[in-house]
Amino acid sequence: QQQVKQSPQSLIVQKGGISIINCAYENTAFDYFPWYQQFPGKGPALLIAIRPDVSEKKEGRFTISFNKSAKQFSLHIMDSQPGDSATYFCAARGGNKLTFGTGTQLKVEL
Amino acid sequence: DVKVTQSSRYLVKRTGEKVFLECVQDMDHENMFWYRQDPGLGLRLIYFSYDVKMKEKGDIPEGYSVSREKKERFSLILESASTNQTSMYLCASSGTTDNEQFFGPGTRLTVL
């Protein structure tokens, strides 16, 4: 069963624009919500993460917005750059396991 | 820098062969994980281990087994490879006190 639903599957954004990726979860026991970034030929790497007691976390151009009542969280990439072109995965932790979303392939065009 | 290495980047095997995928981490992490990554399905957890000789099934353990004889090494075994096991396999590790999982570069396995 898909416990973490991610959308869109792919996204094309112009350089300087805002990229937004959304995730929704079902299990209220999840206690940690990371986003991973994966470049071609590489393994995923942690980008930014949030705990459910916080509604927003910002690191540079990357922001996570978290809505606990709606069981949704999203990644916003401000001033998107071609170097941000990658696949992004949201995830949710239950116990010591992560459940990942299906991924979003982001392409930032010049 | 944390390093997770996987024994092969690319592997081609025949149906019915026994396949071993090896993963080694150098950060003394307690937890190690095996995932498979398929387009449109994301990363799915096959097995994980939180200590030497300990293992737990993930979401898709069927057709796989694992071995963890040493803390730094976690092996994924396909007892009899099948074509539907053609995939990208990712190993990861994490400590008990931090949340971040560190991933290896992956092994792209093709079963013919």
XYZ file of N, CA and C in Angstrom:
666
model
N 0.850 -1.190 0.000
C 0.000 0.000 0.000
C 0.885 1.240 0.000
N 0.401 2.295 -0.641
C 1.183 3.508 -0.761
C 0.849 4.390 0.420
N 1.745 4.465 1.399
C 1.463 5.235 2.599
C 1.849 6.692 2.453
N 2.710 6.991 1.485
C 3.107 8.370 1.227
C 2.882 8.633 -0.261
N 1.952 9.535 -0.555
C 1.616 9.845 -1.933
C 2.285 11.147 -2.338
N 2.970 11.118 -3.468
C 3.753 12.271 -3.912
C 3.281 12.717 -5.294
N 3.226 14.033 -5.471
C 2.850 14.596 -6.781
C 3.537 15.944 -6.975
N 3.773 16.338 -8.220
C 3.543 15.580 -9.447
C 4.657 14.563 -9.704
N 4.475 13.747 -10.695
C 5.499 12.773 -11.062
C 6.669 13.464 -11.749
N 6.367 14.496 -12.532
C 7.426 15.264 -13.184
C 7.028 16.732 -13.217
N 8.031 17.589 -13.325
C 7.805 19.023 -13.197
C 8.860 19.754 -14.010
N 8.424 20.692 -14.824
C 9.348 21.542 -15.565
C 9.119 22.977 -15.116
N 10.200 23.627 -14.712
C 10.123 24.985 -14.180
C 11.174 25.833 -14.890
N 10.839 27.080 -15.125
C 11.817 27.990 -15.713
C 12.792 28.464 -14.644
N 14.001 28.712 -15.081
C 15.024 29.236 -14.161
C 14.498 30.480 -13.449
N 14.682 30.502 -12.126
C 14.204 31.613 -11.318
C 12.804 31.408 -10.772
N 12.116 30.412 -11.242
C 10.755 30.143 -10.787
C 10.725 29.346 -9.490
N 9.509 29.074 -9.028
C 9.322 28.312 -7.793
C 8.874 26.892 -8.159
N 9.572 25.912 -7.611
C 9.185 24.508 -7.788
C 8.461 24.059 -6.531
N 7.327 23.395 -6.719
C 6.543 22.930 -5.569
C 6.213 21.454 -5.759
N 6.567 20.663 -4.764
C 6.286 19.225 -4.778
C 5.486 18.904 -3.522
N 4.439 18.118 -3.694
C 3.524 17.850 -2.585
C 3.532 16.382 -2.178
N 3.343 16.163 -0.878
C 3.218 14.805 -0.370
C 2.105 14.728 0.661
N 1.454 13.577 0.708
C 0.408 13.334 1.690
C 0.653 11.976 2.330
N 0.353 11.875 3.601
C 0.586 10.616 4.303
C -0.667 10.205 5.049
N -0.690 8.931 5.467
C -1.877 8.399 6.138
C -1.610 8.063 7.609
N -0.397 7.622 7.890
C -0.097 7.101 9.215
C 0.239 8.238 10.183
N -0.601 8.460 11.164
C -0.369 9.560 12.104
C 0.774 9.273 13.073
N 1.322 8.064 13.038
C 2.463 7.742 13.897
C 3.792 8.189 13.289
N 3.786 8.618 12.027
C 5.022 9.122 11.426
C 5.506 10.332 12.226
N 6.836 10.392 12.493
C 7.333 11.443 13.371
C 8.481 12.254 12.795
N 8.786 12.064 11.544
C 9.924 12.766 10.946
C 9.732 12.694 9.441
N 9.919 13.852 8.762
C 9.577 13.942 7.347
C 10.740 14.571 6.577
N 11.585 13.721 5.975
C 12.721 14.247 5.203
C 12.417 14.326 3.714
N 13.178 15.136 3.042
C 13.196 15.171 1.584
C 14.599 14.791 1.131
N 14.639 13.906 0.129
C 15.908 13.478 -0.429
C 15.988 13.952 -1.888
N 17.217 14.250 -2.298
C 17.503 14.704 -3.658
C 18.426 13.678 -4.308
N 18.110 13.297 -5.536
C 18.926 12.299 -6.216
C 19.298 12.781 -7.614
N 20.614 12.834 -7.868
C 21.115 13.148 -9.200
C 21.377 11.848 -9.959
N 21.336 11.901 -11.288
C 21.556 10.681 -12.082
C 22.874 10.004 -11.712
N 22.819 8.695 -11.531
C 24.015 7.924 -11.218
C 24.451 7.986 -9.765
N 23.671 8.665 -8.945
C 24.021 8.799 -7.515
C 22.892 8.249 -6.654
N 23.244 7.939 -5.410
C 22.200 7.594 -4.459
C 21.525 8.848 -3.935
N 20.316 8.717 -3.382
C 19.643 9.884 -2.789
C 20.454 10.447 -1.634
N 20.329 11.755 -1.424
C 21.008 12.425 -0.312
C 20.007 13.331 0.388
N 20.105 13.384 1.712
C 19.182 14.216 2.494
C 19.313 15.680 2.105
N 18.180 16.306 1.836
C 18.148 17.719 1.461
C 17.706 18.590 2.638
N 16.584 18.246 3.213
C 16.018 19.017 4.314
C 14.974 18.130 4.987
N 14.718 18.364 6.276
C 13.761 17.522 6.993
C 13.014 18.356 8.026
N 11.851 17.851 8.451
C 11.028 18.573 9.409
C 10.370 17.589 10.369
N 10.111 18.044 11.574
C 9.336 17.270 12.542
C 7.917 17.839 12.599
N 6.941 17.032 13.004
C 5.534 17.470 12.916
C 5.137 18.555 13.897
N 6.020 18.937 14.823
C 5.669 20.010 15.752
C 6.022 21.387 15.194
N 6.514 21.416 13.959
C 6.899 22.665 13.307
C 6.121 22.782 11.997
N 5.661 23.964 11.654
C 4.845 24.120 10.442
C 5.679 24.488 9.217
N 6.889 24.983 9.446
C 7.714 25.375 8.311
C 9.185 25.304 8.696
N 10.015 24.902 7.736
C 11.454 24.922 7.939
C 12.110 25.390 6.655
N 13.032 26.312 6.812
C 13.679 26.898 5.634
C 15.183 26.724 5.731
N 15.793 26.285 4.625
C 17.242 26.207 4.536
C 17.643 26.726 3.163
N 18.125 27.961 3.165
C 18.499 28.581 1.903
C 17.289 28.747 0.998
N 17.370 28.196 -0.204
C 16.247 28.316 -1.155
C 15.190 27.225 -0.973
N 15.429 26.323 -0.052
C 14.530 25.176 0.146
C 13.695 25.353 1.415
N 12.381 25.160 1.269
C 11.462 25.292 2.397
C 10.524 24.101 2.419
N 10.318 23.533 3.617
C 9.274 22.534 3.810
C 8.129 23.222 4.528
N 6.909 23.032 3.996
C 5.692 23.457 4.686
C 4.973 22.204 5.151
N 4.522 22.228 6.417
C 3.935 21.029 7.005
C 2.564 21.356 7.569
N 1.561 20.590 7.177
C 0.196 20.765 7.667
C -0.234 19.470 8.355
N -0.115 19.472 9.683
C -0.358 18.238 10.437
C -1.822 17.809 10.342
N -2.747 18.746 10.419
C -4.173 18.376 10.414
C -4.584 17.780 9.067
N -3.986 18.271 7.991
C -4.294 17.750 6.665
C -3.425 16.560 6.290
N -2.431 16.269 7.101
C -1.459 15.199 6.841
C -0.815 15.395 5.468
N -0.331 16.616 5.277
C 0.323 16.959 4.017
C 1.585 17.762 4.302
N 2.572 17.614 3.425
C 3.754 18.455 3.504
C 4.282 18.670 2.092
N 4.986 19.780 1.931
C 5.434 20.125 0.593
C 6.832 20.729 0.629
N 7.511 20.595 -0.490
C 8.840 21.181 -0.677
C 8.709 22.328 -1.675
N 9.234 23.483 -1.289
C 9.260 24.642 -2.177
C 10.719 24.971 -2.477
N 11.038 25.090 -3.748
C 12.378 25.506 -4.146
C 12.246 26.881 -4.782
N 12.758 27.870 -4.089
C 12.687 29.246 -4.592
C 13.837 29.492 -5.564
N 13.611 30.427 -6.492
C 14.672 30.798 -7.446
C 15.329 29.533 -8.018
N 14.516 28.651 -8.583
C 15.019 27.364 -9.079
C 16.121 27.561 -10.113
N 17.135 26.717 -10.008
C 18.306 26.784 -10.885
C 18.466 25.479 -11.667
N 19.127 25.534 -12.828
C 19.356 24.287 -13.592
C 20.045 23.210 -12.766
N 20.907 23.607 -11.846
C 21.580 22.649 -10.972
C 20.649 21.953 -9.997
N 19.402 22.441 -9.882
C 18.404 21.783 -9.030
C 17.723 20.628 -9.766
N 17.977 20.493 -11.054
C 17.369 19.410 -11.835
C 17.807 18.071 -11.266
N 16.856 17.318 -10.790
C 17.130 16.071 -10.076
C 15.790 15.404 -9.789
N 15.853 14.233 -9.171
C 14.642 13.577 -8.690
C 14.540 13.811 -7.188
N 13.363 14.183 -6.734
C 13.125 14.495 -5.326
C 12.156 13.478 -4.739
N 12.511 12.972 -3.562
C 11.663 12.033 -2.857
C 11.284 12.604 -1.499
N 9.999 12.580 -1.183
C 9.611 12.833 0.199
C 9.603 11.489 0.923
N 9.654 11.542 2.230
C 9.638 10.328 3.029
C 9.023 10.627 4.381
N 8.636 9.575 5.061
C 8.079 9.698 6.410
C 8.628 8.545 7.240
N 8.987 8.865 8.485
C 9.579 7.845 9.348
C 8.576 7.303 10.345
N 8.528 5.960 10.420
C 7.783 5.291 11.463
C 8.713 4.267 12.090
N 8.963 4.338 13.397
C 9.965 3.471 14.009
C 11.333 3.853 13.469
N 12.114 2.896 12.994
C 13.397 3.248 12.378
C 13.387 2.997 10.871
N 12.175 2.996 10.294
C 12.049 2.816 8.850
C 11.542 4.094 8.198
N 12.017 4.330 6.974
C 11.473 5.415 6.159
C 10.567 4.826 5.082
N 9.425 5.466 4.877
C 8.556 5.142 3.749
C 8.664 6.289 2.759
N 9.026 5.965 1.531
C 9.286 6.995 0.532
C 8.090 7.200 -0.390
N 7.962 8.431 -0.893
C 7.039 8.703 -1.976
C 7.618 8.174 -3.280
N 6.847 8.327 -4.345
C 7.230 7.748 -5.633
C 8.202 8.599 -6.433
N 8.494 9.802 -5.962
C 9.504 10.623 -6.617
C 8.942 11.633 -7.594
N 9.632 12.758 -7.711
C 9.291 13.801 -8.688
C 10.551 14.160 -9.456
N 10.460 14.040 -10.775
C 11.605 14.399 -11.611
C 11.466 15.879 -11.972
N 12.372 16.690 -11.443
C 12.338 18.133 -11.686
C 13.357 18.503 -12.750
N 12.897 19.286 -13.712
C 13.806 19.850 -14.713
C 13.653 21.365 -14.687
N 14.758 22.051 -14.502
C 14.750 23.505 -14.510
C 15.386 23.977 -15.812
N 14.586 24.668 -16.606
C 15.043 25.104 -17.918
C 15.543 26.549 -17.888
N 16.502 26.817 -18.760
C 17.071 28.167 -18.844
C 16.073 29.146 -19.460
N 33.818 12.183 5.905
C 32.602 11.982 5.108
C 32.115 10.543 5.229
N 30.818 10.409 5.416
C 30.232 9.074 5.464
C 30.348 8.436 4.095
N 30.708 7.179 4.092
C 30.795 6.507 2.817
C 30.066 5.170 2.881
N 29.162 4.990 1.930
C 28.496 3.713 1.744
C 28.882 3.234 0.357
N 29.517 2.077 0.302
C 29.949 1.556 -0.989
C 29.200 0.275 -1.314
N 28.948 0.086 -2.591
C 28.279 -1.121 -3.065
C 29.218 -1.817 -4.036
N 29.205 -3.132 -3.995
C 30.242 -3.920 -4.662
C 30.271 -3.733 -6.180
N 29.116 -3.511 -6.786
C 29.083 -3.370 -8.241
C 28.170 -2.218 -8.628
N 28.495 -1.518 -9.687
C 27.579 -0.497 -10.205
C 26.581 -1.112 -11.182
N 27.064 -2.087 -11.957
C 26.218 -2.769 -12.929
C 26.462 -4.270 -12.819
N 25.368 -5.018 -12.965
C 25.463 -6.469 -12.856
C 24.445 -7.072 -13.815
N 24.877 -8.087 -14.570
C 23.959 -8.801 -15.458
C 23.998 -10.276 -15.068
N 22.840 -10.844 -14.783
C 22.742 -12.234 -14.359
C 21.668 -12.953 -15.167
N 21.728 -14.271 -15.108
C 20.732 -15.105 -15.800
C 19.651 -15.524 -14.822
N 18.471 -15.765 -15.335
C 17.365 -16.288 -14.533
C 17.799 -17.557 -13.819
N 17.513 -17.630 -12.528
C 17.841 -18.803 -11.738
C 19.180 -18.729 -11.031
N 20.019 -17.773 -11.390
C 21.316 -17.639 -10.723
C 21.140 -17.107 -9.313
N 22.071 -17.420 -8.450
C 22.127 -16.840 -7.115
C 22.968 -15.572 -7.204
N 22.430 -14.494 -6.659
C 23.083 -13.191 -6.794
C 23.367 -12.610 -5.411
N 24.563 -12.104 -5.251
C 24.961 -11.446 -4.001
C 25.260 -9.983 -4.280
N 24.610 -9.104 -3.540
C 24.914 -7.680 -3.586
C 25.493 -7.298 -2.226
N 26.677 -6.674 -2.269
C 27.366 -6.344 -1.031
C 27.340 -4.852 -0.774
N 27.235 -4.499 0.498
C 27.230 -3.094 0.900
C 28.124 -2.949 2.127
N 28.970 -1.931 2.108
C 29.860 -1.662 3.241
C 29.758 -0.188 3.610
N 29.645 0.091 4.928
C 29.650 1.482 5.403
C 30.786 1.675 6.399
N 31.292 2.899 6.429
C 32.484 3.154 7.247
C 32.208 4.082 8.422
N 30.941 4.249 8.805
C 30.608 5.192 9.874
C 30.176 4.505 11.158
N 30.395 3.215 11.258
C 30.022 2.497 12.475
C 28.521 2.615 12.770
N 27.723 2.681 11.717
C 26.273 2.806 11.868
C 25.651 1.483 12.287
N 24.647 1.582 13.160
C 23.949 0.378 13.611
C 22.945 -0.125 12.569
N 22.272 0.820 11.911
C 21.190 0.449 11.002
C 21.668 0.387 9.558
N 21.244 -0.647 8.859
C 21.523 -0.733 7.427
C 20.273 -1.211 6.712
N 20.128 -0.766 5.462
C 18.887 -0.950 4.717
C 19.187 -1.352 3.272
N 18.291 -2.160 2.711
C 18.310 -2.431 1.278
C 16.969 -1.997 0.676
N 17.066 -1.196 -0.381
C 15.897 -0.734 -1.121
C 16.039 -1.153 -2.588
N 14.907 -1.235 -3.269
C 14.956 -1.262 -4.709
C 14.217 -0.038 -5.232
N 14.752 0.508 -6.325
C 14.187 1.719 -6.904
C 13.715 1.421 -8.319
N 12.445 1.639 -8.568
C 11.847 1.412 -9.875
C 11.084 2.661 -10.300
N 11.122 2.996 -11.593
C 10.422 4.199 -12.072
C 8.944 4.170 -11.695
N 8.485 5.280 -11.146
C 7.077 5.388 -10.778
C 6.704 4.730 -9.469
N 7.630 3.988 -8.885
C 7.353 3.302 -7.611
C 8.199 3.836 -6.464
N 9.175 4.660 -6.774
C 10.009 5.221 -5.723
C 10.962 4.187 -5.138
N 11.312 4.399 -3.878
C 12.189 3.475 -3.158
C 11.325 2.594 -2.267
N 11.505 1.306 -2.405
C 10.752 0.368 -1.574
C 11.732 -0.456 -0.734
N 11.421 -0.558 0.550
C 12.312 -1.226 1.495
C 12.175 -2.741 1.379
N 13.323 -3.403 1.194
C 13.326 -4.860 1.062
C 13.566 -5.507 2.429
N 14.672 -5.153 3.050
C 15.051 -5.641 4.377
C 15.851 -4.543 5.079
N 15.861 -4.610 6.396
C 16.784 -3.777 7.141
C 17.330 -4.528 8.340
N 18.397 -3.974 8.887
C 19.069 -4.606 10.016
C 19.456 -3.519 11.003
N 19.170 -3.728 12.280
C 19.521 -2.742 13.296
C 20.674 -3.204 14.179
N 21.215 -4.386 13.871
C 22.359 -4.870 14.633
C 22.938 -6.076 13.899
N 24.141 -6.439 14.269
C 24.765 -7.614 13.672
C 23.874 -8.833 13.899
N 23.710 -9.618 12.857
C 22.919 -10.845 12.857
C 21.413 -10.604 13.053
N 20.997 -9.354 13.122
C 19.568 -9.052 13.243
C 19.055 -8.566 11.901
N 17.836 -8.949 11.569
C 17.240 -8.503 10.323
C 15.726 -8.409 10.499
N 15.143 -7.499 9.734
C 13.684 -7.379 9.716
C 13.214 -7.208 8.288
N 12.076 -7.784 7.994
C 11.504 -7.642 6.663
C 10.988 -6.230 6.458
N 11.196 -5.756 5.241
C 10.615 -4.484 4.850
C 9.278 -4.707 4.174
N 9.006 -3.901 3.184
C 7.706 -3.963 2.514
C 7.640 -5.008 1.399
N 8.792 -5.350 0.814
C 8.796 -6.283 -0.321
C 9.912 -7.326 -0.154
N 9.881 -8.169 0.876
C 10.984 -9.108 1.112
C 10.955 -10.375 0.250
N 9.845 -10.631 -0.420
C 9.693 -11.903 -1.142
C 10.766 -12.036 -2.230
N 11.438 -13.188 -2.230
C 12.465 -13.461 -3.228
C 13.856 -12.996 -2.838
N 13.958 -12.403 -1.643
C 15.238 -11.879 -1.173
C 15.555 -12.420 0.223
N 16.834 -12.457 0.538
C 17.273 -12.678 1.909
C 18.471 -11.766 2.155
N 18.874 -11.654 3.419
C 19.986 -10.768 3.758
C 20.883 -11.453 4.771
N 22.075 -10.889 4.884
C 23.035 -11.392 5.851
C 23.810 -10.217 6.415
N 23.955 -10.221 7.755
C 24.790 -9.194 8.395
C 25.633 -9.871 9.462
N 26.815 -10.286 9.048
C 27.760 -10.969 9.945
C 28.690 -9.980 10.645
N 28.916 -8.830 10.033
C 29.753 -7.786 10.622
C 28.988 -6.463 10.579
N 29.279 -5.593 11.512
C 28.528 -4.353 11.642
C 28.590 -3.515 10.366
N 29.714 -3.511 9.689
C 29.896 -2.618 8.553
C 29.380 -3.191 7.231
N 28.969 -4.448 7.215
C 28.652 -5.104 5.950
C 27.243 -5.703 5.981
N 26.504 -5.427 4.909
C 25.127 -5.923 4.813
C 24.934 -6.439 3.400
N 24.606 -7.712 3.277
C 24.503 -8.347 1.969
C 23.055 -8.651 1.626
N 22.725 -8.443 0.388
C 21.403 -8.808 -0.144
C 21.593 -9.999 -1.073
N 20.764 -11.019 -0.878
C 20.898 -12.255 -1.648
C 19.616 -12.531 -2.412
N 19.784 -12.771 -3.696
C 18.671 -13.256 -4.516
C 18.939 -14.734 -4.747
N 18.162 -15.588 -4.090
C 18.446 -17.022 -4.121
C 18.329 -17.595 -5.527
N 17.353 -17.144 -6.281
C 17.127 -17.609 -7.644
C 16.573 -16.423 -8.431
N 17.473 -15.703 -9.094
C 17.083 -14.442 -9.719
C 15.990 -14.654 -10.776
N 15.069 -13.692 -10.807
C 14.016 -13.716 -11.815
C 13.994 -12.374 -12.539
N 13.391 -12.351 -13.716
C 13.416 -11.133 -14.531
C 12.732 -9.961 -13.832
N 11.748 -10.243 -12.973
C 11.077 -9.142 -12.280
C 11.899 -8.560 -11.137
N 13.107 -9.078 -10.951
C 14.028 -8.498 -9.985
C 15.041 -7.576 -10.662
N 14.881 -7.378 -11.949
C 15.670 -6.363 -12.646
C 15.300 -5.004 -12.080
N 16.299 -4.308 -11.533
C 16.015 -3.058 -10.832
C 17.311 -2.380 -10.424
N 17.162 -1.184 -9.836
C 18.269 -0.505 -9.173
C 18.164 -0.829 -7.684
N 19.265 -1.312 -7.118
C 19.287 -1.660 -5.698
C 20.161 -0.661 -4.946
N 19.582 -0.096 -3.906
C 20.265 0.916 -3.101
C 20.438 0.431 -1.676
N 21.632 0.604 -1.163
C 21.926 0.314 0.232
C 22.033 1.632 0.987
N 21.636 1.639 2.248
C 21.745 2.839 3.075
C 22.117 2.438 4.499
N 22.652 3.419 5.234
C 22.941 3.174 6.647
C 22.583 4.413 7.451
N 22.330 4.196 8.740
C 22.073 5.319 9.643
C 22.470 4.919 11.054
N 22.745 5.951 11.871
C 23.037 5.704 13.265
C 21.755 5.612 14.068
N 21.877 5.308 15.357
C 20.684 5.184 16.194
C 20.197 6.533 16.692
N 21.086 7.514 16.762
C 20.686 8.803 17.317
C 20.356 9.839 16.257
N 20.832 9.668 15.044
C 20.472 10.630 14.005
C 19.487 9.989 13.037
N 18.782 10.830 12.329
C 17.720 10.334 11.470
C 18.142 10.111 10.031
N 19.272 10.685 9.651
C 19.637 10.703 8.249
C 20.113 9.339 7.787
N 19.579 8.897 6.658
C 20.084 7.697 6.010
C 21.053 8.117 4.911
N 22.199 7.454 4.882
C 23.216 7.716 3.870
C 23.181 6.585 2.855
N 23.078 6.954 1.591
C 22.911 5.969 0.540
C 24.194 5.713 -0.238
N 24.336 4.477 -0.702
C 25.365 4.152 -1.657
C 24.944 4.571 -3.054
N 25.805 4.384 -4.053
C 25.507 4.834 -5.418
C 24.538 3.923 -6.168
N 24.285 2.743 -5.624
C 23.341 1.834 -6.272
C 24.009 0.797 -7.154
N 23.329 -0.328 -7.294
C 23.718 -1.379 -8.244
C 22.557 -1.595 -9.198
N 22.836 -1.411 -10.486
C 21.776 -1.671 -11.474
C 21.894 -3.130 -11.897
N 20.924 -3.920 -11.487
C 20.912 -5.354 -11.771
C 19.961 -5.636 -12.921
N 20.473 -6.362 -13.903
C 19.636 -6.838 -15.011
C 19.629 -8.349 -14.974
N 18.428 -8.927 -14.951
C 18.282 -10.389 -14.968
C 17.694 -10.788 -16.308
N 18.458 -11.587 -17.058
C 18.028 -11.968 -18.411
C 17.358 -13.327 -18.422
